[in-house]
Short mmCIF file of C-alpha atoms (C1' of nucleotides) in Angstrom, two decimals:
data_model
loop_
_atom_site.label_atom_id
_atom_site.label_comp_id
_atom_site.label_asym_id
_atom_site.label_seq_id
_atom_site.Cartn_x
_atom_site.Cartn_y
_atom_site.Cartn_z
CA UNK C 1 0.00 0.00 0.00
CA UNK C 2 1.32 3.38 -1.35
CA UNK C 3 1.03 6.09 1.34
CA UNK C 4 -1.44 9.21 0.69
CA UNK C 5 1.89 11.06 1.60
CA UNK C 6 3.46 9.30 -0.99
CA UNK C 7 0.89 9.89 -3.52
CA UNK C 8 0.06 13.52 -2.47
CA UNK C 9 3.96 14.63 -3.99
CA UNK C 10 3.50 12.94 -7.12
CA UNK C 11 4.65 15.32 -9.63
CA UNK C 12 4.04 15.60 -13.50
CA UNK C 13 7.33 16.48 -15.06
CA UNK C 14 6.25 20.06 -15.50
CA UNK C 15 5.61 20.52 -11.76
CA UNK C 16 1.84 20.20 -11.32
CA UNK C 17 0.16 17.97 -9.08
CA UNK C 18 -1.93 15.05 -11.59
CA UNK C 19 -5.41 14.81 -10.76
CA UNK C 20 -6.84 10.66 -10.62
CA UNK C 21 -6.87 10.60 -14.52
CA UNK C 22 -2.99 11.69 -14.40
CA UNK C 23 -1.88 9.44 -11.68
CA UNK C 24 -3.68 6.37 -13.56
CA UNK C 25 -1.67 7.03 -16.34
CA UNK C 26 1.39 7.28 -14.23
CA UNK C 27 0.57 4.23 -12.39
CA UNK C 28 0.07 1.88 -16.34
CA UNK C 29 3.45 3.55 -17.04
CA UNK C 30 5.08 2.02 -13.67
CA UNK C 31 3.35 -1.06 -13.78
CA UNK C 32 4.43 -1.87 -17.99
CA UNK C 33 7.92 -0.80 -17.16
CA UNK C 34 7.92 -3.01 -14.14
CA UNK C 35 6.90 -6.23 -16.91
CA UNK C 36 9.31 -4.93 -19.02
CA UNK C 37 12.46 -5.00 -16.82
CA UNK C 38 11.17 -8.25 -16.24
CA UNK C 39 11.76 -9.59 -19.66
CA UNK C 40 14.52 -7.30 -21.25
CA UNK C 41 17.86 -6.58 -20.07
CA UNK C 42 18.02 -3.05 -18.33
CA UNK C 43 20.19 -1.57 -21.49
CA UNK C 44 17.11 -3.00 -23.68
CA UNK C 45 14.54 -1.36 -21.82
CA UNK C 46 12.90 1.82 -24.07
CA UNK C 47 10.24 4.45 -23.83
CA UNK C 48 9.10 3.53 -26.74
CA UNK C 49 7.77 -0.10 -25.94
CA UNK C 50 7.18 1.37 -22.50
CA UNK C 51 4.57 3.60 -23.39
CA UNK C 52 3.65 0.51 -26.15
CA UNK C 53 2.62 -2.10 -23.66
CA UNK C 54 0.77 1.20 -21.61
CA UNK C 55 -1.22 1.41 -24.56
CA UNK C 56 -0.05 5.30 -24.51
CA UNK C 57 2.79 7.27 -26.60
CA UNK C 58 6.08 8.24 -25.63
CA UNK C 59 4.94 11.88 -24.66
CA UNK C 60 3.33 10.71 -22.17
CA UNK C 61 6.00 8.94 -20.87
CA UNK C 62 7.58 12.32 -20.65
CA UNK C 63 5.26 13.58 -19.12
CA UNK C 64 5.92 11.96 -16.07
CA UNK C 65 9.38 11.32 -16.41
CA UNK C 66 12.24 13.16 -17.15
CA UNK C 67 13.90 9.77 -17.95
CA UNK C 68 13.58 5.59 -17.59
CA UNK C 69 15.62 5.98 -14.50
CA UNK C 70 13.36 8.21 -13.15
CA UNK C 71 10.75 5.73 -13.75
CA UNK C 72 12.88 2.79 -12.16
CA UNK C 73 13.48 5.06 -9.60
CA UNK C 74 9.98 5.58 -8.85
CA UNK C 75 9.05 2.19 -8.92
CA UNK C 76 11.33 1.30 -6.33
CA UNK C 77 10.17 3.95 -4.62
CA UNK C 78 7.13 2.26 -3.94
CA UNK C 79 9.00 -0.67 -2.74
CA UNK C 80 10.93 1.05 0.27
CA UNK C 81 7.71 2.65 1.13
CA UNK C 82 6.42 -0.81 1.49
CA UNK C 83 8.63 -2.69 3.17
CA UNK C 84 10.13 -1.95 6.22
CA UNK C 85 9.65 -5.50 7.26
CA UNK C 86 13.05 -7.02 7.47
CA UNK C 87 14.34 -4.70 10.19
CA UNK C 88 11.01 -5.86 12.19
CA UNK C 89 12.20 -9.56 11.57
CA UNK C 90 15.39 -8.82 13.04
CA UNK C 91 13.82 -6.50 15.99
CA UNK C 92 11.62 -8.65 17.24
CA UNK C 93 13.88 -11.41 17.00
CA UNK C 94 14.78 -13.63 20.43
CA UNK C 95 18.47 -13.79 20.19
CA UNK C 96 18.99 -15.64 23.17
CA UNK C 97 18.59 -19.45 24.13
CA UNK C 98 16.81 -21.68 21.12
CA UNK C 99 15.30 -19.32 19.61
CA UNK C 100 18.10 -16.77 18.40
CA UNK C 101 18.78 -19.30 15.64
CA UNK C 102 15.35 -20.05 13.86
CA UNK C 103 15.43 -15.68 14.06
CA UNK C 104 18.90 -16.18 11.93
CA UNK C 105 16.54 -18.55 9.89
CA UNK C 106 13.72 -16.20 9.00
CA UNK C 107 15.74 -13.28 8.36
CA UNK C 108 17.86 -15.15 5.62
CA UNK C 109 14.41 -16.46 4.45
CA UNK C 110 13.01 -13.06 4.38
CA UNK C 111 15.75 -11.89 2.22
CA UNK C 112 15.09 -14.59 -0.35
CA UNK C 113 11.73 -13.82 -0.29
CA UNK C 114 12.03 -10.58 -0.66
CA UNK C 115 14.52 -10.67 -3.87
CA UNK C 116 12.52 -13.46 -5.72
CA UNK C 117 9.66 -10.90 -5.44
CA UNK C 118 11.64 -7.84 -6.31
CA UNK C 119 14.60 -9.57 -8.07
CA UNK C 120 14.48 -7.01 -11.69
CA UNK C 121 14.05 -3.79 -9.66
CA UNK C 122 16.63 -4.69 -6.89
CA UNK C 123 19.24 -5.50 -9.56
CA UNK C 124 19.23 -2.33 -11.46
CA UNK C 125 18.54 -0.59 -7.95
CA UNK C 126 22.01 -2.20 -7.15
CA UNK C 127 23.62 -1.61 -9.90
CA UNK C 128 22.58 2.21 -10.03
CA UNK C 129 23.81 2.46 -6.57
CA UNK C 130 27.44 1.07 -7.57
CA UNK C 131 27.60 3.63 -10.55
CA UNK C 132 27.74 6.02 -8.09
CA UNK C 133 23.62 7.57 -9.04
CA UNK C 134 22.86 9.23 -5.83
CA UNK C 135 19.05 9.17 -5.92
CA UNK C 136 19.71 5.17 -6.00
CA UNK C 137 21.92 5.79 -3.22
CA UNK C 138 19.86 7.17 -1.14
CA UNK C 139 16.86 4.75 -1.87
CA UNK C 140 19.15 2.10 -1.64
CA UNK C 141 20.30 3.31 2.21
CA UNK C 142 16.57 3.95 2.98
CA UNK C 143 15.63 0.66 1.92
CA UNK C 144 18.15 -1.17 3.83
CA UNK C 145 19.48 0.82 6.46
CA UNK C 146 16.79 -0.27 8.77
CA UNK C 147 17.35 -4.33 8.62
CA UNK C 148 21.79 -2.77 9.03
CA UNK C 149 21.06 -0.62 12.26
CA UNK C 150 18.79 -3.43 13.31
CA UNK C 151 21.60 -5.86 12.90
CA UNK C 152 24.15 -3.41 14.38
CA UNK C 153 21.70 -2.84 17.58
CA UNK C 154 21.11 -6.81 17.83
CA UNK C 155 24.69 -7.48 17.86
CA UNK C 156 25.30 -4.44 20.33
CA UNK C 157 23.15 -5.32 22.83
CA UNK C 158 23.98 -9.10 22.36
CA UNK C 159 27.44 -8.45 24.30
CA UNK C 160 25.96 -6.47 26.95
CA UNK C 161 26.61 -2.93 25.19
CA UNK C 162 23.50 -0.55 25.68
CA UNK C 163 24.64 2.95 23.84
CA UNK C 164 24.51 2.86 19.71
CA UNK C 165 26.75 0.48 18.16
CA UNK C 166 29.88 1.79 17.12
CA UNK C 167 31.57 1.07 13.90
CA UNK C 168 32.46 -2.20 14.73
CA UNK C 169 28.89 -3.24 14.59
CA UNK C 170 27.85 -0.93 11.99
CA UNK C 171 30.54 -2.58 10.03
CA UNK C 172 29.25 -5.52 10.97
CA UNK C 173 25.41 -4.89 10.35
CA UNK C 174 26.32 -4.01 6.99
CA UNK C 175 28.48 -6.85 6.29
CA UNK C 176 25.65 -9.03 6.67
CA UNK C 177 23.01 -6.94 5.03
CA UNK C 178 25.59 -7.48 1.98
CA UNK C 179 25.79 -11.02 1.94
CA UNK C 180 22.16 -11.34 2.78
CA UNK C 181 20.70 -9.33 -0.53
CA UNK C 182 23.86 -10.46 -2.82
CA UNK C 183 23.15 -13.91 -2.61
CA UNK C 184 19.56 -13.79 -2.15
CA UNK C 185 19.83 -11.95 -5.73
CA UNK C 186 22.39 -14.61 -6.93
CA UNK C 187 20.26 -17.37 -5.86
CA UNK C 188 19.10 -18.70 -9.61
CA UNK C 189 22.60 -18.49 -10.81
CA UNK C 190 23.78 -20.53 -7.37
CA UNK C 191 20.93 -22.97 -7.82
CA UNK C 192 21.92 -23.52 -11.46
CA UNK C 193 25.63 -24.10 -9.85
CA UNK C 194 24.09 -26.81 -7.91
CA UNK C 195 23.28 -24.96 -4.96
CA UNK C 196 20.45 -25.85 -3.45
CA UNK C 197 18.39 -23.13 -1.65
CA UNK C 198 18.02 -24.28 1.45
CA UNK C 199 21.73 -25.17 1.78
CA UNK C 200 22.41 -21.02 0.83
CA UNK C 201 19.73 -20.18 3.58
CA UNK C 202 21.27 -22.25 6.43
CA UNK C 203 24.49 -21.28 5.25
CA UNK C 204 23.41 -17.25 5.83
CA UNK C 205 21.68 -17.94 8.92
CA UNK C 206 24.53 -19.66 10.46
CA UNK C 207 27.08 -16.78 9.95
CA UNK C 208 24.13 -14.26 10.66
CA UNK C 209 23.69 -16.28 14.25
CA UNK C 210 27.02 -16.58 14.84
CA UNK C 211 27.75 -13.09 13.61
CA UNK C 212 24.71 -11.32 16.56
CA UNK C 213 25.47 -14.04 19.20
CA UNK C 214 29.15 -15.30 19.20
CA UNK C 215 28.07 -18.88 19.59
CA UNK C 216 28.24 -21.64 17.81
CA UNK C 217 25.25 -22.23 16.16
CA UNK C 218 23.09 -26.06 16.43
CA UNK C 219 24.23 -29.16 14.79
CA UNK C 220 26.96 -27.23 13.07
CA UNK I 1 49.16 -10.73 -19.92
CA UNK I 2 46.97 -12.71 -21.55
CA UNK I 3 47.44 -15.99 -22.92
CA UNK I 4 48.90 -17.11 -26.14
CA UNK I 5 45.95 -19.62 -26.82
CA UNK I 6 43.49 -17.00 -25.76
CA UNK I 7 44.67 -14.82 -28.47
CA UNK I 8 44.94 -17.13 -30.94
CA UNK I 9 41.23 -17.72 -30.35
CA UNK I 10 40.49 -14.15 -31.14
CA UNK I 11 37.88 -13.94 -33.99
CA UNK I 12 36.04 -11.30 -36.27
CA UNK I 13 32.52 -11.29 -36.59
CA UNK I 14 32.89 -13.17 -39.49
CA UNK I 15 34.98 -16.00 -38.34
CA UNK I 16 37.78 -14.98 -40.20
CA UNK I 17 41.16 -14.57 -37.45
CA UNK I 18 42.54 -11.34 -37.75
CA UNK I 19 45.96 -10.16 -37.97
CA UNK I 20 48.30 -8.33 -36.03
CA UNK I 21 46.52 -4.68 -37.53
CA UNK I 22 43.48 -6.05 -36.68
CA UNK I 23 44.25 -7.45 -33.25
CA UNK I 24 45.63 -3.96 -32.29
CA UNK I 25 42.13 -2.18 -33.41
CA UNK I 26 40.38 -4.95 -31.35
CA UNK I 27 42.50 -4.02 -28.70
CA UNK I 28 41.98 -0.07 -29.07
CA UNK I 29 38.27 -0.69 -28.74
CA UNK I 30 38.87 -2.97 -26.01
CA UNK I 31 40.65 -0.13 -24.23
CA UNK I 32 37.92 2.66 -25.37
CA UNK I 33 35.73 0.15 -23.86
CA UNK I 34 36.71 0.00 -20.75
CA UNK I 35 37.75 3.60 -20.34
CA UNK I 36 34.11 4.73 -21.38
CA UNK I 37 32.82 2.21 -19.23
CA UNK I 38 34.36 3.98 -16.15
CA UNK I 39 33.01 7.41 -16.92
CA UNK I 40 29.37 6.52 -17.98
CA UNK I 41 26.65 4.55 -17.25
CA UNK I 42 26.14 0.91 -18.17
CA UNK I 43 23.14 1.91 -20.27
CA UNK I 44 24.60 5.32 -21.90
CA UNK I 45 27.73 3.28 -22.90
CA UNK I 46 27.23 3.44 -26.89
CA UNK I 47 28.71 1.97 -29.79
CA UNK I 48 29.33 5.01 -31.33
CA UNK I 49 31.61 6.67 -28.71
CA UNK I 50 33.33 3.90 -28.55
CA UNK I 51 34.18 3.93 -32.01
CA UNK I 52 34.78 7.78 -31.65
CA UNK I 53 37.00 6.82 -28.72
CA UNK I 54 39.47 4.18 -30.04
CA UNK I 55 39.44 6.61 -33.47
CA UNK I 56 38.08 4.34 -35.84
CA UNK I 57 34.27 3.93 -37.26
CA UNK I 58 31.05 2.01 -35.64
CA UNK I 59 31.25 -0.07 -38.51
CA UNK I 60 34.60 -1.20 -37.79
CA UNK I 61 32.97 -2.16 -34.28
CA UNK I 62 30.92 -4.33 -35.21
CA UNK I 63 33.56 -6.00 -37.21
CA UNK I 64 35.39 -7.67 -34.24
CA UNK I 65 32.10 -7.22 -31.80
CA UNK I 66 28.34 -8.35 -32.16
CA UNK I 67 27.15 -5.75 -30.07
CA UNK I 68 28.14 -4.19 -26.79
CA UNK I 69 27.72 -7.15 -24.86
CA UNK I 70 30.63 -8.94 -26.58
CA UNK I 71 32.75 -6.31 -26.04
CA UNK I 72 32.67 -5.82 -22.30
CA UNK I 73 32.57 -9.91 -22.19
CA UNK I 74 35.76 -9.91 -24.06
CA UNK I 75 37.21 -7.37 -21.51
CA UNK I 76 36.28 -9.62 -18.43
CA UNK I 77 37.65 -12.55 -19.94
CA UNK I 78 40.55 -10.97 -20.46
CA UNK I 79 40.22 -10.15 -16.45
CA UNK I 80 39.54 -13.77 -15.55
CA UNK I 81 42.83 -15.30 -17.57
CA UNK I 82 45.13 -12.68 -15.61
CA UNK I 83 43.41 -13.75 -12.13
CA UNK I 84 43.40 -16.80 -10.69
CA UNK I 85 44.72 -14.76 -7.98
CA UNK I 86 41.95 -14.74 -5.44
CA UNK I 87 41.61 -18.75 -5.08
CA UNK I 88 46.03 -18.85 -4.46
CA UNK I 89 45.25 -16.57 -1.14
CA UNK I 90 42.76 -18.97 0.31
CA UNK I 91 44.98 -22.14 -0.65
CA UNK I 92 48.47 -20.88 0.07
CA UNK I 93 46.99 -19.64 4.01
CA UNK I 94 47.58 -21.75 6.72
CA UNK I 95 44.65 -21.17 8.34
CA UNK I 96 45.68 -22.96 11.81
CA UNK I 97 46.67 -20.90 14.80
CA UNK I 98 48.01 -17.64 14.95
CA UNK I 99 48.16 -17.54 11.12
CA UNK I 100 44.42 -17.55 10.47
CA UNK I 101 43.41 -14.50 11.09
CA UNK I 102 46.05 -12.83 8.85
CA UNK I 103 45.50 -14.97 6.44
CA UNK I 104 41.46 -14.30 6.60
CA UNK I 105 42.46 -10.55 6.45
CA UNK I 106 44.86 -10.98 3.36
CA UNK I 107 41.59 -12.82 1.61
CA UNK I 108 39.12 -9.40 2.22
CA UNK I 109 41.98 -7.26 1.45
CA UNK I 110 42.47 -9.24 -1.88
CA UNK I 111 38.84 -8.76 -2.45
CA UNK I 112 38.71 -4.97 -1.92
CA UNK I 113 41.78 -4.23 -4.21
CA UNK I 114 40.20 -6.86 -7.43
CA UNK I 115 37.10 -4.88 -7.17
CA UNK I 116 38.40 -1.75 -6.43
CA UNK I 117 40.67 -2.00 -9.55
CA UNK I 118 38.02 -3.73 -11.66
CA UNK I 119 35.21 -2.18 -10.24
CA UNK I 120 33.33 -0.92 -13.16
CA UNK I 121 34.05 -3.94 -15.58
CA UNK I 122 32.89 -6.12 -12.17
CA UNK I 123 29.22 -4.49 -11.61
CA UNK I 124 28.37 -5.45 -15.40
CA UNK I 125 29.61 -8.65 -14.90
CA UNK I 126 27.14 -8.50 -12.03
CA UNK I 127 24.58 -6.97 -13.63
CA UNK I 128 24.70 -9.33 -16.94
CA UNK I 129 24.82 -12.45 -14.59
CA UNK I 130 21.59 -11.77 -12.27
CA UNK I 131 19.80 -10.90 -15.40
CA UNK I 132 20.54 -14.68 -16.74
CA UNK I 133 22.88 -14.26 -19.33
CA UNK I 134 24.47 -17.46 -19.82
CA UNK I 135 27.81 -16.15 -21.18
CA UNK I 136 28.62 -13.94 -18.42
CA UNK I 137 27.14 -16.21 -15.77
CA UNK I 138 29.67 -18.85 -17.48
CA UNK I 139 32.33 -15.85 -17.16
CA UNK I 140 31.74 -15.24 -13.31
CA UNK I 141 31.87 -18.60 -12.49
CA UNK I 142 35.31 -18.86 -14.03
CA UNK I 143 36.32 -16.02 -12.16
CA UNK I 144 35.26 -16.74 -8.76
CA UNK I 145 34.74 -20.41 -8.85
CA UNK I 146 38.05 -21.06 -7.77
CA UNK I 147 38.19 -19.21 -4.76
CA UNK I 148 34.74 -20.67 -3.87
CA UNK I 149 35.84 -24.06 -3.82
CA UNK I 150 39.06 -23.03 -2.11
CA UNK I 151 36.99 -21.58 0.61
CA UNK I 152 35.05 -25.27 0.81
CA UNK I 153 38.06 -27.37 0.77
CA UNK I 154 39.55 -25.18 3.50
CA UNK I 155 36.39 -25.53 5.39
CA UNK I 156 36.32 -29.19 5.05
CA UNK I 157 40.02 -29.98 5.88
CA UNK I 158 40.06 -27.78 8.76
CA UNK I 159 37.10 -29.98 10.26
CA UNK I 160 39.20 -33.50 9.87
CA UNK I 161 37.28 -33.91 6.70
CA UNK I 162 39.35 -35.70 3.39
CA UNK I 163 36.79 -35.87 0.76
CA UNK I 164 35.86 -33.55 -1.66
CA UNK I 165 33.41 -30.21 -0.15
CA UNK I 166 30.06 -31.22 0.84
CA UNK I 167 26.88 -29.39 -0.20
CA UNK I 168 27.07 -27.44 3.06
CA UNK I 169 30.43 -26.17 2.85
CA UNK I 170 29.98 -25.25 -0.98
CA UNK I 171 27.20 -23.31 0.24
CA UNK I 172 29.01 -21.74 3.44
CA UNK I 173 32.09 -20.87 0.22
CA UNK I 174 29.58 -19.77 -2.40
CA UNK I 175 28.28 -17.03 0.61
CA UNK I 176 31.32 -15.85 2.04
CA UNK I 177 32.48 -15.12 -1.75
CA UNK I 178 29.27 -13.85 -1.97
CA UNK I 179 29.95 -11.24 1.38
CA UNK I 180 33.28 -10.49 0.04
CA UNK I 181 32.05 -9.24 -3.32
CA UNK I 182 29.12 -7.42 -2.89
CA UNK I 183 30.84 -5.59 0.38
CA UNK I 184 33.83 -4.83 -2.29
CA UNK I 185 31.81 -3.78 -5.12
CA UNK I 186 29.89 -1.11 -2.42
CA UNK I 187 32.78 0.29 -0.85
CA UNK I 188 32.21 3.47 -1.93
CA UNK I 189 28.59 3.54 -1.10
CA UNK I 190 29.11 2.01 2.54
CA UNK I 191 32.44 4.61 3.11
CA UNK I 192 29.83 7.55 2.03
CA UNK I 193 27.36 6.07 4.35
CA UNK I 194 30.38 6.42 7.16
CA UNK I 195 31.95 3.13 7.17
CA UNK I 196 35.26 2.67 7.42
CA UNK I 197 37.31 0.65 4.79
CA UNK I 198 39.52 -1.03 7.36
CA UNK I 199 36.15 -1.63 9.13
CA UNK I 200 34.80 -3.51 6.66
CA UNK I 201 37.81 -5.88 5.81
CA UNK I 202 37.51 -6.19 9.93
CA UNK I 203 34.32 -7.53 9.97
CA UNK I 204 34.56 -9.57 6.73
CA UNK I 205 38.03 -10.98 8.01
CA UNK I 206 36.07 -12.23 11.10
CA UNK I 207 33.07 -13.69 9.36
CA UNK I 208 35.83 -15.52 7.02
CA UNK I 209 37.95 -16.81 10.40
CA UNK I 210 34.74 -17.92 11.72
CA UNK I 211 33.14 -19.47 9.12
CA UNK I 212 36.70 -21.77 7.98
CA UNK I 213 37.99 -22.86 11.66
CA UNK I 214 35.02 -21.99 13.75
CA UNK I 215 36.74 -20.54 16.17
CA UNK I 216 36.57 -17.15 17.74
CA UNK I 217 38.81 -14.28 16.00
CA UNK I 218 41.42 -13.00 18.17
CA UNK I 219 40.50 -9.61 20.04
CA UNK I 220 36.94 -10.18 19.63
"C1'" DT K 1 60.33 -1.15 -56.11
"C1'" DA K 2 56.06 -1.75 -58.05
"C1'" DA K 3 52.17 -4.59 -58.97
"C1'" DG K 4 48.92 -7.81 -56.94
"C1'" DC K 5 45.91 -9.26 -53.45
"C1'" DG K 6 43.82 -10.30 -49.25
"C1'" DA K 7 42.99 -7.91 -44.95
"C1'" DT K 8 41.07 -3.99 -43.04
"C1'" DC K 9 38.49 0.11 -42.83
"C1'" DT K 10 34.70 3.45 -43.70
"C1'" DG K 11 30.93 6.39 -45.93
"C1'" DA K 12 26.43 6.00 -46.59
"C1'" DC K 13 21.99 4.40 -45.54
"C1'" DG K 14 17.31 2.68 -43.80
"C1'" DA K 15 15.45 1.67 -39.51
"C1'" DA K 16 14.57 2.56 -34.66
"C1'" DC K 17 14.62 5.35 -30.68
"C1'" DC K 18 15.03 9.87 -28.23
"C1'" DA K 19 12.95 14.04 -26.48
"C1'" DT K 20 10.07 17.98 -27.43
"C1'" DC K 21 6.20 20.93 -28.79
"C1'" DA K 22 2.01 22.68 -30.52
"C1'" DG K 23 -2.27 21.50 -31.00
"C1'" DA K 24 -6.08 17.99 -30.36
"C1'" DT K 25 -8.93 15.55 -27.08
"C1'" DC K 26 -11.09 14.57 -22.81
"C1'" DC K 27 -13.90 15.46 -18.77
"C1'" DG K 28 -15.72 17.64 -14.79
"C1'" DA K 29 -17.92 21.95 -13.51
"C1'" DT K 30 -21.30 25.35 -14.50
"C1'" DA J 1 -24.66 22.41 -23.96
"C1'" DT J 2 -20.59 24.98 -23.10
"C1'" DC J 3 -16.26 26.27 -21.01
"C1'" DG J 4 -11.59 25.67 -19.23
"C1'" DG J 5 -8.09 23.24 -17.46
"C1'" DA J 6 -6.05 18.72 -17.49
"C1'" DT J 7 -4.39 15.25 -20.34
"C1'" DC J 8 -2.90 13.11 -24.45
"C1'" DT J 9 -0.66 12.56 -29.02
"C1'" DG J 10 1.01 13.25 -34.01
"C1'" DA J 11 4.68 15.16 -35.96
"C1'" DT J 12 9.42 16.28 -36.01
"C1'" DG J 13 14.59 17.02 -35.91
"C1'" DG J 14 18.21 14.81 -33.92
"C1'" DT J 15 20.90 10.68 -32.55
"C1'" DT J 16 22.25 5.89 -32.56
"C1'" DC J 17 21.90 1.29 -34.55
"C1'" DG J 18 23.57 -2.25 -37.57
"C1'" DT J 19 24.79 -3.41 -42.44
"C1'" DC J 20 26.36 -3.10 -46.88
"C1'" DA J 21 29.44 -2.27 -50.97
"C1'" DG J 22 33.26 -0.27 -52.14
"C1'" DA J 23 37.70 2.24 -50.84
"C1'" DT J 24 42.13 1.89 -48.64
"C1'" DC J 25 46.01 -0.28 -46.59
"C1'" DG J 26 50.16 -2.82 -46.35
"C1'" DC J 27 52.30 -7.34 -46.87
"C1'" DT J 28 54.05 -10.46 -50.43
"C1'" DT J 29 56.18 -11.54 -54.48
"C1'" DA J 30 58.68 -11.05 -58.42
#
DNA sequence: TAAGCGATCTGACGAACCATCAGATCCGAT
DNA sequence: ATCGGATCTGATGGTTCGTCAGATCGCTTA
């Protein structure tokens, strides 16, 4: 669910505010460029068959965006707004006793989860990022800073620290937060390696356990 | 220095193998290529400046390239014949006793100079692979399958084991590669974000120790 | 050293995409 | 039914793509 906030600073590319007609449009626009990043390579992607399979024209396009990164950007957008979930998994994690590991479990699930649903956005999101693009930057940090300062905090308090974690833990947060999305994104290309999934999962959640906790984790 | 063989194999579009004038404008568009590549976007890379670039004419491009693609695929291959680099680090470490650590540290540091030399040639490689293309997926598993399994095999021998890697320890070595790129690929992003570099190789160095001997890393 | 010949290069071109604008169309309000 | 602003698009000049046929280069040979 999009926020009203959200919604309420859509802009057309000439400043004004769309009315419900306008933001319909917009929304076809997002939603064919989403299929399309799906199918093409992100060098193959084009207005043109953009605004094709949103049964508009390429004016329109510009109309709402200055660019196709602005649209990408946009979409993903939506997608930070949306999901704040995998600090929560972490945050309301047990790390202590039996159940700190299963947490370690669900957190490297959620990550997979997450990419297989997201996998063509968060790839040119990442990919953005490393070109140095600061809006992706920024998008990027808001969309996972909260599951590294989560991470950071968990580890923190884990060893009996109680002020923010220094950069030792942020380092560390971040760290995992990297392996986490990189193989979660990965994952076809591992499984077609002869990885199986749920070998990659334990594998995460065993250095994200050991990582938070310090211990060993079970039957390992 | 690439090999003699792999240069022998060099071919024009046609099939024909070029000679030593038409090796070196392979090689000027190579270099264009990759200095273009540094500079622009992935997706605003175009034939036509490259052409521009290495003085010569887009049709001459496509003599010795099929498209873009080929090009920067050539240029990694080139990068995976001069490294095998990464896998020698994990192999020639003793990873018993007081050597460990170092030798987990000299593995992250290895990491964050490839990528930080390689950097925009890598995040294409990246970029090509997650998006399914079969020749670059073939490319990156050249390039990092080594240390992959060298990370397995060190996991398994440290543990008594004699036999080849089992599916667990493939999949603890497929993730730690995993950590080890993605953090080195995002340096910048993570140092902008306030993270130190020597932070970073800290906390991968750690995960590495951990995950190969199980043990605790000194001054932790 | 000059002619011959294959290897190499490029100008030119039709097709596709980019990005913009002026004018056409739509739709709610009156 | 009409008006006015919001929305859409056809048309367009510019750029890149990808492919020829023909021009140029430079080694080989006599």
């Amino acid at each position: 669910m999009v926020s009203d906030a959200a919604e309420a600073q859509v802009r057309a590319t000439d400043g004004r505010t769309p009315g419900s007609r306008g933001r319909g449009t917009r929304q076809r626009l997002l939603t064919a460029t989403r299929r399309l990043l799906a199918d093409r390579s992100y060098r193959e992607l084009a207005v043109l068959d953009i605004a094709r399979e949103a049964g508009t024209s390429p004016a329109t396009f510009y109309q709402y965006f200055r660019d196709i990164e602005s649209a990408v950007l946009a979409l993903a957008d939506e997608l930070a707004a949306a999901h704040a979930q995998l600090g929560d998994v972490v945050r309301q994690a047990s790390w202590r006793g039996r159940q700190g590991y299963p947490a370690a479990e669900r957190l490297a699930g959620a990550f997979l989860d997450f990419w297989r649903e997201q996998q063509p956005l968060l790839r040119v999101v990442d990919l953005a990022t490393a070109e140095g693009d600061q809006r992706f930057r920024a998008l990027r940090t808001r969309l996972l800073n909260d599951v590294t300062l989560a991470l950071a905090e968990a580890v923190t308090v884990y060893r009996g620290g109680n002020g923010p974690p220094g950069s030792a833990e942020l380092a560390t947060g971040a760290t995992l937060v990297s392996m986490l999305s990189h193989v979660s994104a990965h994952r076809d290309g591992l499984e077609a390696w002869g990885l199986a999934t749920a070998d990659l999962r334990t594998a995460m959640a065993r250095i994200v356990y050991w990582s938070v906790t310090g211990r060993r984790p079970p039957a390992g």
